[in-house]
Amino acid sequence: AYAYIFGADNIKLARYSTYKIISSKEITDAFSFSIDSADLASIVEEKENEIVIKANDRNKLGSFTLRAKNKDKELTKTISIVPLW
């Protein structure tokens, strides 16, 4: 079985983006999510196997890693914070 994090590779400053786990089989053990940079973004909503991330509104650009983990798997996705224009 395979699984991955589905969602945008970039988020514009101060905007929101949704990420969810896509799996080839039913997910029985819920994933927990984390990001490795509190400066660049924050998790503002978390549902079962789905989250909403908000990019910072302080003009900080760069990339961070979104990590989703359960007892069977650990998934990662690199997300970049980009300018509004």
Backbone as XML, in Angstrom:
<?xml version="1.0"?>
<chain id="A" units="angstrom">
  <residue number="1" name="ALA">
    <atom name="N" x="0.841" y="-1.193" z="0.000"/>
    <atom name="CA" x="0.000" y="0.000" z="0.000"/>
    <atom name="C" x="0.883" y="1.251" z="0.000"/>
  </residue>
  <residue number="2" name="TYR">
    <atom name="N" x="0.405" y="2.267" z="-0.625"/>
    <atom name="CA" x="1.166" y="3.508" z="-0.650"/>
    <atom name="C" x="0.316" y="4.639" z="-0.086"/>
  </residue>
  <residue number="3" name="ALA">
    <atom name="N" x="0.973" y="5.688" z="0.354"/>
    <atom name="CA" x="0.276" y="6.867" z="0.864"/>
    <atom name="C" x="1.168" y="8.075" z="0.616"/>
  </residue>
  <residue number="4" name="TYR">
    <atom name="N" x="0.535" y="9.237" z="0.449"/>
    <atom name="CA" x="1.308" y="10.464" z="0.281"/>
    <atom name="C" x="0.493" y="11.648" z="0.789"/>
  </residue>
  <residue number="5" name="ILE">
    <atom name="N" x="1.176" y="12.776" z="0.948"/>
    <atom name="CA" x="0.524" y="14.015" z="1.368"/>
    <atom name="C" x="0.130" y="14.784" z="0.112"/>
  </residue>
  <residue number="6" name="PHE">
    <atom name="N" x="-1.165" y="15.043" z="-0.047"/>
    <atom name="CA" x="-1.681" y="15.758" z="-1.210"/>
    <atom name="C" x="-1.907" y="17.222" z="-0.843"/>
  </residue>
  <residue number="7" name="GLY">
    <atom name="N" x="-1.358" y="18.121" z="-1.651"/>
    <atom name="CA" x="-1.554" y="19.548" z="-1.419"/>
    <atom name="C" x="-0.523" y="20.350" z="-2.191"/>
  </residue>
  <residue number="8" name="ALA">
    <atom name="N" x="-0.665" y="21.661" z="-2.136"/>
    <atom name="CA" x="0.187" y="22.568" z="-2.907"/>
    <atom name="C" x="1.639" y="22.522" z="-2.441"/>
  </residue>
  <residue number="9" name="ASP">
    <atom name="N" x="2.549" y="22.743" z="-3.389"/>
    <atom name="CA" x="3.978" y="22.819" z="-3.071"/>
    <atom name="C" x="4.363" y="24.195" z="-2.539"/>
  </residue>
  <residue number="10" name="ASN">
    <atom name="N" x="3.554" y="25.210" z="-2.834"/>
    <atom name="CA" x="3.824" y="26.589" z="-2.409"/>
    <atom name="C" x="2.604" y="27.181" z="-1.719"/>
  </residue>
  <residue number="11" name="ILE">
    <atom name="N" x="2.855" y="28.039" z="-0.741"/>
    <atom name="CA" x="1.784" y="28.830" z="-0.123"/>
    <atom name="C" x="2.239" y="30.283" z="-0.166"/>
  </residue>
  <residue number="12" name="LYS">
    <atom name="N" x="1.362" y="31.165" z="-0.634"/>
    <atom name="CA" x="1.694" y="32.592" z="-0.635"/>
    <atom name="C" x="1.601" y="33.139" z="0.784"/>
  </residue>
  <residue number="13" name="LEU">
    <atom name="N" x="2.386" y="34.179" z="1.053"/>
    <atom name="CA" x="2.401" y="34.809" z="2.370"/>
    <atom name="C" x="0.985" y="35.086" z="2.868"/>
  </residue>
  <residue number="14" name="ALA">
    <atom name="N" x="0.725" y="34.752" z="4.128"/>
    <atom name="CA" x="-0.537" y="35.024" z="4.828"/>
    <atom name="C" x="-1.734" y="34.267" z="4.260"/>
  </residue>
  <residue number="15" name="ARG">
    <atom name="N" x="-1.514" y="33.329" z="3.366"/>
    <atom name="CA" x="-2.615" y="32.548" z="2.786"/>
    <atom name="C" x="-2.693" y="31.172" z="3.449"/>
  </residue>
  <residue number="16" name="TYR">
    <atom name="N" x="-3.797" y="30.488" z="3.172"/>
    <atom name="CA" x="-4.066" y="29.174" z="3.759"/>
    <atom name="C" x="-4.009" y="28.099" z="2.674"/>
  </residue>
  <residue number="17" name="SER">
    <atom name="N" x="-3.631" y="26.895" z="3.060"/>
    <atom name="CA" x="-3.628" y="25.766" z="2.132"/>
    <atom name="C" x="-3.953" y="24.484" z="2.891"/>
  </residue>
  <residue number="18" name="THR">
    <atom name="N" x="-4.709" y="23.602" z="2.238"/>
    <atom name="CA" x="-5.140" y="22.349" z="2.862"/>
    <atom name="C" x="-4.291" y="21.186" z="2.352"/>
  </residue>
  <residue number="19" name="TYR">
    <atom name="N" x="-3.947" y="20.300" z="3.268"/>
    <atom name="CA" x="-3.157" y="19.103" z="2.944"/>
    <atom name="C" x="-3.870" y="17.893" z="3.512"/>
  </residue>
  <residue number="20" name="LYS">
    <atom name="N" x="-3.895" y="16.804" z="2.731"/>
    <atom name="CA" x="-4.544" y="15.594" z="3.235"/>
    <atom name="C" x="-3.753" y="14.363" z="2.831"/>
  </residue>
  <residue number="21" name="ILE">
    <atom name="N" x="-3.955" y="13.301" z="3.588"/>
    <atom name="CA" x="-3.298" y="12.032" z="3.302"/>
    <atom name="C" x="-4.140" y="11.275" z="2.277"/>
  </residue>
  <residue number="22" name="ILE">
    <atom name="N" x="-3.496" y="10.860" z="1.192"/>
    <atom name="CA" x="-4.126" y="10.007" z="0.185"/>
    <atom name="C" x="-3.465" y="8.638" z="0.316"/>
  </residue>
  <residue number="23" name="SER">
    <atom name="N" x="-4.287" y="7.610" z="0.429"/>
    <atom name="CA" x="-3.752" y="6.270" z="0.650"/>
    <atom name="C" x="-4.462" y="5.266" z="-0.249"/>
  </residue>
  <residue number="24" name="SER">
    <atom name="N" x="-3.709" y="4.243" z="-0.673"/>
    <atom name="CA" x="-4.283" y="3.208" z="-1.533"/>
    <atom name="C" x="-5.144" y="2.218" z="-0.744"/>
  </residue>
  <residue number="25" name="LYS">
    <atom name="N" x="-5.044" y="2.271" z="0.573"/>
    <atom name="CA" x="-5.952" y="1.453" z="1.383"/>
    <atom name="C" x="-6.501" y="2.304" z="2.520"/>
  </residue>
  <residue number="26" name="GLU">
    <atom name="N" x="-7.553" y="1.832" z="3.133"/>
    <atom name="CA" x="-8.194" y="2.600" z="4.197"/>
    <atom name="C" x="-7.199" y="2.904" z="5.317"/>
  </residue>
  <residue number="27" name="ILE">
    <atom name="N" x="-7.246" y="4.137" z="5.787"/>
    <atom name="CA" x="-6.362" y="4.546" z="6.887"/>
    <atom name="C" x="-7.080" y="4.224" z="8.193"/>
  </residue>
  <residue number="28" name="THR">
    <atom name="N" x="-6.516" y="3.276" z="8.934"/>
    <atom name="CA" x="-7.164" y="2.874" z="10.184"/>
    <atom name="C" x="-6.520" y="3.541" z="11.390"/>
  </residue>
  <residue number="29" name="ASP">
    <atom name="N" x="-5.277" y="3.961" z="11.243"/>
    <atom name="CA" x="-4.563" y="4.618" z="12.334"/>
    <atom name="C" x="-4.304" y="6.062" z="11.909"/>
  </residue>
  <residue number="30" name="ALA">
    <atom name="N" x="-4.953" y="7.009" z="12.554"/>
    <atom name="CA" x="-4.882" y="8.408" z="12.133"/>
    <atom name="C" x="-3.452" y="8.945" z="12.186"/>
  </residue>
  <residue number="31" name="PHE">
    <atom name="N" x="-3.167" y="9.837" z="11.266"/>
    <atom name="CA" x="-1.855" y="10.488" z="11.216"/>
    <atom name="C" x="-1.832" y="11.695" z="12.141"/>
  </residue>
  <residue number="32" name="SER">
    <atom name="N" x="-0.668" y="11.952" z="12.719"/>
    <atom name="CA" x="-0.447" y="13.210" z="13.427"/>
    <atom name="C" x="0.497" y="14.043" z="12.567"/>
  </residue>
  <residue number="33" name="PHE">
    <atom name="N" x="0.295" y="15.347" z="12.573"/>
    <atom name="CA" x="1.030" y="16.242" z="11.694"/>
    <atom name="C" x="1.933" y="17.166" z="12.495"/>
  </residue>
  <residue number="34" name="SER">
    <atom name="N" x="3.063" y="17.542" z="11.881"/>
    <atom name="CA" x="3.929" y="18.553" z="12.476"/>
    <atom name="C" x="4.665" y="19.272" z="11.351"/>
  </residue>
  <residue number="35" name="ILE">
    <atom name="N" x="5.124" y="20.486" z="11.657"/>
    <atom name="CA" x="5.982" y="21.214" z="10.728"/>
    <atom name="C" x="7.251" y="21.613" z="11.469"/>
  </residue>
  <residue number="36" name="ASP">
    <atom name="N" x="8.330" y="21.778" z="10.703"/>
    <atom name="CA" x="9.627" y="21.996" z="11.349"/>
    <atom name="C" x="10.046" y="23.467" z="11.393"/>
  </residue>
  <residue number="37" name="SER">
    <atom name="N" x="9.108" y="24.393" z="11.151"/>
    <atom name="CA" x="9.447" y="25.814" z="11.236"/>
    <atom name="C" x="8.257" y="26.627" z="11.709"/>
  </residue>
  <residue number="38" name="ALA">
    <atom name="N" x="8.298" y="27.072" z="12.945"/>
    <atom name="CA" x="7.220" y="27.923" z="13.466"/>
    <atom name="C" x="7.309" y="29.337" z="12.891"/>
  </residue>
  <residue number="39" name="ASP">
    <atom name="N" x="8.479" y="29.726" z="12.384"/>
    <atom name="CA" x="8.628" y="31.059" z="11.790"/>
    <atom name="C" x="7.905" y="31.188" z="10.458"/>
  </residue>
  <residue number="40" name="LEU">
    <atom name="N" x="7.900" y="30.122" z="9.669"/>
    <atom name="CA" x="7.375" y="30.207" z="8.303"/>
    <atom name="C" x="5.887" y="29.948" z="8.207"/>
  </residue>
  <residue number="41" name="ALA">
    <atom name="N" x="5.360" y="29.067" z="9.045"/>
    <atom name="CA" x="3.960" y="28.673" z="8.888"/>
    <atom name="C" x="3.446" y="28.069" z="10.190"/>
  </residue>
  <residue number="42" name="SER">
    <atom name="N" x="2.130" y="27.876" z="10.239"/>
    <atom name="CA" x="1.528" y="27.229" z="11.402"/>
    <atom name="C" x="0.347" y="26.374" z="10.966"/>
  </residue>
  <residue number="43" name="ILE">
    <atom name="N" x="0.094" y="25.326" z="11.736"/>
    <atom name="CA" x="-1.069" y="24.478" z="11.505"/>
    <atom name="C" x="-2.240" y="25.142" z="12.225"/>
  </residue>
  <residue number="44" name="VAL">
    <atom name="N" x="-3.275" y="25.520" z="11.476"/>
    <atom name="CA" x="-4.388" y="26.255" z="12.077"/>
    <atom name="C" x="-5.636" y="25.402" z="12.266"/>
  </residue>
  <residue number="45" name="GLU">
    <atom name="N" x="-5.697" y="24.261" z="11.582"/>
    <atom name="CA" x="-6.846" y="23.374" z="11.743"/>
    <atom name="C" x="-6.382" y="21.956" z="11.460"/>
  </residue>
  <residue number="46" name="GLU">
    <atom name="N" x="-6.865" y="21.014" z="12.244"/>
    <atom name="CA" x="-6.496" y="19.616" z="12.019"/>
    <atom name="C" x="-7.729" y="18.760" z="12.155"/>
  </residue>
  <residue number="47" name="LYS">
    <atom name="N" x="-8.029" y="18.003" z="11.083"/>
    <atom name="CA" x="-9.114" y="17.023" z="11.107"/>
    <atom name="C" x="-8.472" y="15.656" z="10.925"/>
  </residue>
  <residue number="48" name="GLU">
    <atom name="N" x="-9.288" y="14.642" z="10.806"/>
    <atom name="CA" x="-8.717" y="13.312" z="10.628"/>
    <atom name="C" x="-7.992" y="13.233" z="9.291"/>
  </residue>
  <residue number="49" name="ASN">
    <atom name="N" x="-6.675" y="13.067" z="9.353"/>
    <atom name="CA" x="-5.831" y="12.902" z="8.174"/>
    <atom name="C" x="-5.876" y="14.083" z="7.213"/>
  </residue>
  <residue number="50" name="GLU">
    <atom name="N" x="-6.179" y="15.268" z="7.738"/>
    <atom name="CA" x="-6.231" y="16.479" z="6.920"/>
    <atom name="C" x="-5.925" y="17.686" z="7.803"/>
  </residue>
  <residue number="51" name="ILE">
    <atom name="N" x="-5.153" y="18.630" z="7.253"/>
    <atom name="CA" x="-4.827" y="19.836" z="8.010"/>
    <atom name="C" x="-4.896" y="21.070" z="7.116"/>
  </residue>
  <residue number="52" name="VAL">
    <atom name="N" x="-4.987" y="22.216" z="7.773"/>
    <atom name="CA" x="-4.878" y="23.503" z="7.083"/>
    <atom name="C" x="-3.652" y="24.210" z="7.649"/>
  </residue>
  <residue number="53" name="ILE">
    <atom name="N" x="-2.799" y="24.687" z="6.741"/>
    <atom name="CA" x="-1.600" y="25.417" z="7.126"/>
    <atom name="C" x="-1.743" y="26.862" z="6.681"/>
  </residue>
  <residue number="54" name="LYS">
    <atom name="N" x="-1.339" y="27.794" z="7.555"/>
    <atom name="CA" x="-1.328" y="29.219" z="7.219"/>
    <atom name="C" x="0.119" y="29.677" z="7.118"/>
  </residue>
  <residue number="55" name="ALA">
    <atom name="N" x="0.433" y="30.332" z="6.000"/>
    <atom name="CA" x="1.770" y="30.909" z="5.840"/>
    <atom name="C" x="1.889" y="32.143" z="6.721"/>
  </residue>
  <residue number="56" name="ASN">
    <atom name="N" x="3.097" y="32.459" z="7.126"/>
    <atom name="CA" x="3.324" y="33.631" z="7.979"/>
    <atom name="C" x="2.976" y="34.917" z="7.232"/>
  </residue>
  <residue number="57" name="ASP">
    <atom name="N" x="2.684" y="35.961" z="7.989"/>
    <atom name="CA" x="2.366" y="37.266" z="7.389"/>
    <atom name="C" x="3.453" y="38.289" z="7.710"/>
  </residue>
  <residue number="58" name="ARG">
    <atom name="N" x="4.685" y="37.802" z="7.953"/>
    <atom name="CA" x="5.801" y="38.674" z="8.324"/>
    <atom name="C" x="6.878" y="38.736" z="7.244"/>
  </residue>
  <residue number="59" name="ASN">
    <atom name="N" x="6.502" y="38.438" z="5.991"/>
    <atom name="CA" x="7.418" y="38.493" z="4.845"/>
    <atom name="C" x="8.606" y="37.546" z="4.962"/>
  </residue>
  <residue number="60" name="LYS">
    <atom name="N" x="8.442" y="36.450" z="5.716"/>
    <atom name="CA" x="9.514" y="35.450" z="5.800"/>
    <atom name="C" x="9.286" y="34.400" z="4.706"/>
  </residue>
  <residue number="61" name="LEU">
    <atom name="N" x="10.270" y="34.262" z="3.818"/>
    <atom name="CA" x="10.185" y="33.298" z="2.729"/>
    <atom name="C" x="11.117" y="32.131" z="3.016"/>
  </residue>
  <residue number="62" name="GLY">
    <atom name="N" x="10.834" y="30.990" z="2.420"/>
    <atom name="CA" x="11.699" y="29.831" z="2.611"/>
    <atom name="C" x="10.892" y="28.552" z="2.520"/>
  </residue>
  <residue number="63" name="SER">
    <atom name="N" x="11.512" y="27.446" z="2.855"/>
    <atom name="CA" x="10.865" y="26.140" z="2.784"/>
    <atom name="C" x="10.853" y="25.473" z="4.154"/>
  </residue>
  <residue number="64" name="PHE">
    <atom name="N" x="9.852" y="24.635" z="4.352"/>
    <atom name="CA" x="9.765" y="23.845" z="5.579"/>
    <atom name="C" x="9.245" y="22.468" z="5.224"/>
  </residue>
  <residue number="65" name="THR">
    <atom name="N" x="9.347" y="21.559" z="6.171"/>
    <atom name="CA" x="8.886" y="20.189" z="5.958"/>
    <atom name="C" x="7.635" y="19.925" z="6.782"/>
  </residue>
  <residue number="66" name="LEU">
    <atom name="N" x="6.612" y="19.430" z="6.093"/>
    <atom name="CA" x="5.402" y="18.932" z="6.745"/>
    <atom name="C" x="5.593" y="17.441" z="6.943"/>
  </residue>
  <residue number="67" name="ARG">
    <atom name="N" x="5.358" y="16.986" z="8.166"/>
    <atom name="CA" x="5.553" y="15.572" z="8.499"/>
    <atom name="C" x="4.222" y="15.003" z="8.984"/>
  </residue>
  <residue number="68" name="ALA">
    <atom name="N" x="3.871" y="13.844" z="8.449"/>
    <atom name="CA" x="2.669" y="13.131" z="8.890"/>
    <atom name="C" x="3.111" y="11.741" z="9.324"/>
  </residue>
  <residue number="69" name="LYS">
    <atom name="N" x="2.683" y="11.347" z="10.513"/>
    <atom name="CA" x="3.200" y="10.107" z="11.077"/>
    <atom name="C" x="2.076" y="9.322" z="11.746"/>
  </residue>
  <residue number="70" name="ASN">
    <atom name="N" x="2.079" y="8.003" z="11.520"/>
    <atom name="CA" x="1.241" y="7.104" z="12.324"/>
    <atom name="C" x="2.088" y="5.876" z="12.649"/>
  </residue>
  <residue number="71" name="LYS">
    <atom name="N" x="1.474" y="4.842" z="13.189"/>
    <atom name="CA" x="2.304" y="3.716" z="13.641"/>
    <atom name="C" x="2.954" y="2.958" z="12.485"/>
  </residue>
  <residue number="72" name="ASP">
    <atom name="N" x="2.392" y="3.057" z="11.283"/>
    <atom name="CA" x="2.915" y="2.314" z="10.139"/>
    <atom name="C" x="3.848" y="3.131" z="9.242"/>
  </residue>
  <residue number="73" name="LYS">
    <atom name="N" x="3.595" y="4.408" z="9.124"/>
    <atom name="CA" x="4.281" y="5.213" z="8.108"/>
    <atom name="C" x="4.684" y="6.574" z="8.643"/>
  </residue>
  <residue number="74" name="GLU">
    <atom name="N" x="5.710" y="7.135" z="7.980"/>
    <atom name="CA" x="6.037" y="8.539" z="8.169"/>
    <atom name="C" x="6.167" y="9.157" z="6.783"/>
  </residue>
  <residue number="75" name="LEU">
    <atom name="N" x="5.369" y="10.168" z="6.514"/>
    <atom name="CA" x="5.354" y="10.839" z="5.218"/>
    <atom name="C" x="5.870" y="12.255" z="5.390"/>
  </residue>
  <residue number="76" name="THR">
    <atom name="N" x="6.544" y="12.771" z="4.362"/>
    <atom name="CA" x="7.006" y="14.153" z="4.419"/>
    <atom name="C" x="6.695" y="14.857" z="3.108"/>
  </residue>
  <residue number="77" name="LYS">
    <atom name="N" x="6.581" y="16.166" z="3.183"/>
    <atom name="CA" x="6.386" y="17.009" z="2.004"/>
    <atom name="C" x="7.076" y="18.338" z="2.276"/>
  </residue>
  <residue number="78" name="THR">
    <atom name="N" x="7.873" y="18.791" z="1.313"/>
    <atom name="CA" x="8.518" y="20.098" z="1.423"/>
    <atom name="C" x="7.598" y="21.151" z="0.823"/>
  </residue>
  <residue number="79" name="ILE">
    <atom name="N" x="7.366" y="22.219" z="1.580"/>
    <atom name="CA" x="6.460" y="23.296" z="1.165"/>
    <atom name="C" x="7.234" y="24.600" z="1.225"/>
  </residue>
  <residue number="80" name="SER">
    <atom name="N" x="7.052" y="25.439" z="0.209"/>
    <atom name="CA" x="7.745" y="26.729" z="0.153"/>
    <atom name="C" x="6.764" y="27.867" z="0.395"/>
  </residue>
  <residue number="81" name="ILE">
    <atom name="N" x="7.218" y="28.866" z="1.153"/>
    <atom name="CA" x="6.465" y="30.112" z="1.328"/>
    <atom name="C" x="6.980" y="31.082" z="0.265"/>
  </residue>
  <residue number="82" name="VAL">
    <atom name="N" x="6.064" y="31.617" z="-0.539"/>
    <atom name="CA" x="6.438" y="32.453" z="-1.675"/>
    <atom name="C" x="5.765" y="33.821" z="-1.568"/>
  </residue>
  <residue number="83" name="PRO">
    <atom name="N" x="6.296" y="34.841" z="-2.273"/>
    <atom name="CA" x="5.711" y="36.185" z="-2.223"/>
    <atom name="C" x="4.304" y="36.214" z="-2.812"/>
  </residue>
  <residue number="84" name="LEU">
    <atom name="N" x="3.547" y="37.249" z="-2.463"/>
    <atom name="CA" x="2.195" y="37.404" z="-2.981"/>
    <atom name="C" x="2.190" y="37.709" z="-4.483"/>
  </residue>
  <residue number="85" name="TRP">
    <atom name="N" x="3.268" y="38.313" z="-4.979"/>
    <atom name="CA" x="3.306" y="38.625" z="-6.419"/>
    <atom name="C" x="4.600" y="38.174" z="-7.034"/>
  </residue>
</chain>
